[in-house]
Coordinates of C-alpha atoms in Angstrom, one line a residue:
X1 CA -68.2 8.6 -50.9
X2 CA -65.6 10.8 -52.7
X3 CA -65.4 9.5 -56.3
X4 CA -61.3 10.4 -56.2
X5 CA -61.6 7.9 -52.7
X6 CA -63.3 5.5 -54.5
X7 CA -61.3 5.6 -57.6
X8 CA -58.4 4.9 -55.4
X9 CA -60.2 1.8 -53.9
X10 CA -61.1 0.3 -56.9
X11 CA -57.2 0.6 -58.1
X12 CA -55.4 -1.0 -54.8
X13 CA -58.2 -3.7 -55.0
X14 CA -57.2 -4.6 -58.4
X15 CA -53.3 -4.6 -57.8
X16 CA -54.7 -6.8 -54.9
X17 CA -56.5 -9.2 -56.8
X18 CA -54.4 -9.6 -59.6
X19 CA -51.7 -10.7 -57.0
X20 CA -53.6 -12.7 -54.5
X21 CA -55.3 -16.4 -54.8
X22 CA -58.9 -15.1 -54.7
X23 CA -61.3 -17.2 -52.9
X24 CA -64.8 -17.4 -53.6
X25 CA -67.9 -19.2 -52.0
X26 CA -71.3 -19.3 -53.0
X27 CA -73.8 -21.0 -50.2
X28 CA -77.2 -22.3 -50.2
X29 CA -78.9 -22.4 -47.1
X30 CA -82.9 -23.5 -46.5
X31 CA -83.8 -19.6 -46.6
X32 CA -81.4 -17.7 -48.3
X33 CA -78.4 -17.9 -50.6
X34 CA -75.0 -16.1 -50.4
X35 CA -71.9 -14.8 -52.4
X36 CA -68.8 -14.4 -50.7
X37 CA -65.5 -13.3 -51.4
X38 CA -63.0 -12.8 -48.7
X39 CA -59.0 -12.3 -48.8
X40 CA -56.2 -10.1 -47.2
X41 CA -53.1 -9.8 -49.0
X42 CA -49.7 -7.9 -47.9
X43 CA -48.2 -5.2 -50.3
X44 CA -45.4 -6.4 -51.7
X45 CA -42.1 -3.9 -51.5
X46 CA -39.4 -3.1 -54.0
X47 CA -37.5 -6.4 -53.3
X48 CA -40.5 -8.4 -53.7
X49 CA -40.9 -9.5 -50.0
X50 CA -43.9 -8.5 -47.6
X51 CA -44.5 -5.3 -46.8
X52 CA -46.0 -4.0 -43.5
X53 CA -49.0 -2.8 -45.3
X54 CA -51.9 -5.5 -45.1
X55 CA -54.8 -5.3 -47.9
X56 CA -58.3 -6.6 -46.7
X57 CA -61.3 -6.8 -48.9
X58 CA -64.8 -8.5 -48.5
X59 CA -67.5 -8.0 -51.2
X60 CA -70.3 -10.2 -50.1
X61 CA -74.7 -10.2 -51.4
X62 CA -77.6 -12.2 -49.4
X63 CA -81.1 -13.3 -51.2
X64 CA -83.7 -14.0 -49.1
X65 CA -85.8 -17.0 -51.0
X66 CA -89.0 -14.7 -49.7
X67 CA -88.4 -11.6 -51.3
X68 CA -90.8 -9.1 -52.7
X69 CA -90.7 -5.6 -54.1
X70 CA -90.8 -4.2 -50.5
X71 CA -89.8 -6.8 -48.1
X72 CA -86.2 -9.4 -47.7
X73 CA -84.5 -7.6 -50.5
X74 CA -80.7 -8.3 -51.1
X75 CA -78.4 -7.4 -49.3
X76 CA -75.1 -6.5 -50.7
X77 CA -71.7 -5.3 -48.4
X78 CA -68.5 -4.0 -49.7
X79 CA -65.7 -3.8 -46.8
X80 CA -62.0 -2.5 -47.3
X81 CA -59.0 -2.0 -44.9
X82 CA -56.0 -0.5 -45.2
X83 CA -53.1 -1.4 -41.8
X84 CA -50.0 -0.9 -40.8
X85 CA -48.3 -4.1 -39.5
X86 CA -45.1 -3.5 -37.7
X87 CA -42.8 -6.6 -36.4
X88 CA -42.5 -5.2 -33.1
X89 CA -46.9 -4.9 -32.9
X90 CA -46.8 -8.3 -32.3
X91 CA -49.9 -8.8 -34.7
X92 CA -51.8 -5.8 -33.4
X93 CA -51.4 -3.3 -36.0
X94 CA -53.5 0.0 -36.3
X95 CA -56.2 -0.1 -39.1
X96 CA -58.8 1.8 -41.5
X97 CA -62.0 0.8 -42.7
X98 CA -64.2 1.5 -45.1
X99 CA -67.8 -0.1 -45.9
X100 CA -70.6 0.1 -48.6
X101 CA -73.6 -0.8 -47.4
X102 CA -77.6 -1.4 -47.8
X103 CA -77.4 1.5 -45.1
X104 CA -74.8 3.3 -46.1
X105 CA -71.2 4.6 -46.3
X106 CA -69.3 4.4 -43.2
X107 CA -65.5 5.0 -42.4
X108 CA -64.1 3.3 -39.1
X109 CA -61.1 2.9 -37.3
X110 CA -59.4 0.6 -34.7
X111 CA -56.9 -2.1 -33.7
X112 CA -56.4 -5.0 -35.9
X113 CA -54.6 -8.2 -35.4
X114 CA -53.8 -10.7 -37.5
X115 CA -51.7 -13.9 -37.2
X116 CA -51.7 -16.4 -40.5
X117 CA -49.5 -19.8 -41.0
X118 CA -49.7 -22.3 -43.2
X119 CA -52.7 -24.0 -41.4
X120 CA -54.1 -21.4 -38.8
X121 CA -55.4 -17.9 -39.5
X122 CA -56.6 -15.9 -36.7
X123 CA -57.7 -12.0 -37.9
X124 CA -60.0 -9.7 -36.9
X125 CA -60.2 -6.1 -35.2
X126 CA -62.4 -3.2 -33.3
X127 CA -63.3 -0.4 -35.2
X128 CA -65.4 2.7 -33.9
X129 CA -67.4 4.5 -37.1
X130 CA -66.2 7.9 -37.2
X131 CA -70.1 9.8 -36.8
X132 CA -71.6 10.8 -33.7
X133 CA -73.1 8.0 -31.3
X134 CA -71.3 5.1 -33.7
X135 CA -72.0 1.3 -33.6
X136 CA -68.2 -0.6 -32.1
X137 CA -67.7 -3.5 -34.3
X138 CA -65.8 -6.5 -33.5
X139 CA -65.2 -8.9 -36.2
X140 CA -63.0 -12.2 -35.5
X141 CA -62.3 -14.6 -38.2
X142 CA -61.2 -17.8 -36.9
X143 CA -59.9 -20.6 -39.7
X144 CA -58.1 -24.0 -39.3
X145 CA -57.0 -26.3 -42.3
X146 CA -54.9 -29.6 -41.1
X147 CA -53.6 -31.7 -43.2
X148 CA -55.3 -35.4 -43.2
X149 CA -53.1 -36.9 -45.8
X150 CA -51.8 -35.4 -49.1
X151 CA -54.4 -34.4 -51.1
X152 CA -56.7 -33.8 -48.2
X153 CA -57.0 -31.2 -45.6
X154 CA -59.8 -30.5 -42.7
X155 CA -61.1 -26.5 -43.4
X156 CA -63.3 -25.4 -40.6
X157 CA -63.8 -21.6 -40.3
X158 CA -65.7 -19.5 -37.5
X159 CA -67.0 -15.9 -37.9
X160 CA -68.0 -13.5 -35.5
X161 CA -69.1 -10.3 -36.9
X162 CA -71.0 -8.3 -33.7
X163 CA -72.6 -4.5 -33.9
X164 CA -72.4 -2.6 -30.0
X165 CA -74.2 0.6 -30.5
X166 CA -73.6 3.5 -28.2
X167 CA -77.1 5.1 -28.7
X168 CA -79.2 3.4 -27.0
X169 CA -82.2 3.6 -29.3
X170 CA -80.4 0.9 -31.6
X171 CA -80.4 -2.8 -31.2
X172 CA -77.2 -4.8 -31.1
X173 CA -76.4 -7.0 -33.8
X174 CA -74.8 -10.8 -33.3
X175 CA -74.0 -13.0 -36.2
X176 CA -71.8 -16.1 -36.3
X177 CA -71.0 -18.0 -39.6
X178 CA -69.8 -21.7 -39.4
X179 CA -68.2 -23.7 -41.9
X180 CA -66.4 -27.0 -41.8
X181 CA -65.4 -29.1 -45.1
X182 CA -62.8 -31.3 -46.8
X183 CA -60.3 -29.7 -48.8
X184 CA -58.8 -30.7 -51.8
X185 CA -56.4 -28.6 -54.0
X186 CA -58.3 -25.5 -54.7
X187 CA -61.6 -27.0 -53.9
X188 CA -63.7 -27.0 -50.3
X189 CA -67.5 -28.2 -50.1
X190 CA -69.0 -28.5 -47.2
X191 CA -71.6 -27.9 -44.3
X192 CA -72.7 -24.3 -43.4
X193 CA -74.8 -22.3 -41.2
X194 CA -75.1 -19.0 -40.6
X195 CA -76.7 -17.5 -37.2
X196 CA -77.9 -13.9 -36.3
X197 CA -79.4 -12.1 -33.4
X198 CA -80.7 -8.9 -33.2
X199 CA -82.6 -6.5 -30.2
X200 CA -81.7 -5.0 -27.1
X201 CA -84.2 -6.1 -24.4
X202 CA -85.4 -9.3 -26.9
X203 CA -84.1 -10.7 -29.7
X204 CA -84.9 -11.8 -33.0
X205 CA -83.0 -14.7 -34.1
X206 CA -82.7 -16.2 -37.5
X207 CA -80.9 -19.1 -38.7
X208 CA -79.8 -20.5 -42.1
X209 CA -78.3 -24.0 -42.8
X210 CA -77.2 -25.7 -46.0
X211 CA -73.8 -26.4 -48.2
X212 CA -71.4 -24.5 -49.5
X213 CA -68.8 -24.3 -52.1
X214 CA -65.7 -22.6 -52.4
X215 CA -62.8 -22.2 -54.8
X216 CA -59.3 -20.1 -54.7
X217 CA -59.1 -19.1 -58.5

């Protein structure tokens, strides 16, 4: 990546964090253990008010309780994007993406939507990489927090993060994250599991179960 890019990056992520509740969730499941942290964040304009510019940032690392020097090392992902989020999209909005990864750098770009209330957040997009014979991605982040009385609400959250490669020499890639907790304040501990498929013909599934925590500092 362009160190002037990434320079850029780093800067808007700051301005980002320093204005947004930042949540962050560490899970332990029965094979491997997770850090997570996951917001999206409007640009504020001159007057203070929302802007039509929509921050997202994900920084996220996986330890397999099995690794070695050669085999189930960490993982790590870094994921940024940068839309434009007009009234009259009706939630769609156009977006860019860019991810650090294990594999790589990769720049992408798609449709977004977004729709977030008080207690229902539904986000996601479809982003094509921008390289010859690219992986589609469809992401959909699904979260619902009721209120049960007042100090506690429901949080239940579904992810669907899926990899459709156009060459057909790579596998596609299925994952599904699942969360559901009590929420108190700034506080949410729970019941987690996080499921994955990979192949084309066959599959090899995997599946990790255990608690979480997370906190909005």
């Amino acid at each position: 990546m362009n160190p002037k890019l990434l320079s850029i990056i780093v800067l808007l992520l700051w301005v980002s964090m320093v204005q947004a509740q930042i949540p962050v969730e560490v899970f332990g499941g029965d094979k491997k253990a997770s850090f997570d942290m996951m917001f999206f964040k409007f640009f504020k304009n001159k007057e203070g008010q929302n802007s039509h510019f929509l921050f997202f940032t994900r920084e996220r690392a996986v330890v397999d309780y099995k690794q070695k020097a050669t085999s189930n090392l960490p993982q790590f992902g870094f994921t940024e994007a940068f839309s434009y989020n007009h009234p009259s999209f009706k939630g769609f909005a156009p977006v860019l993406v860019g991810q650090v990864l294990n594999r790589g750098t990769f720049a992408k770009t798609g449709i977004q939507y977004a729709h977030m209330s008080a207690t229902l957040t539904v986000f996601g997009w479809s982003v094509v990489a921008l390289e010859s014979k690219p992986d589609i991605d469809l992401f959909l982040l699904l979260r619902y927090t009721p209120s049960l009385n007042k100090k506690w609400h429901l949080f239940s959250q579904i992810e669907l993060i899926n990899a459709l490669p156009t060459d057909q020499t790579t596998d596609f890639s299925f994952a599904q994250r699942l969360r559901l907790s009590l929420k108190k304040a700034d506080w949410q501990l729970g019941l987690g599991s996080d499921l994955s498929a990979a192949g084309r013909k066959s599959y090899t599934t995997t599946q990790n179960t255990g608690l979480f925590i997370r906190h909005e500092f």
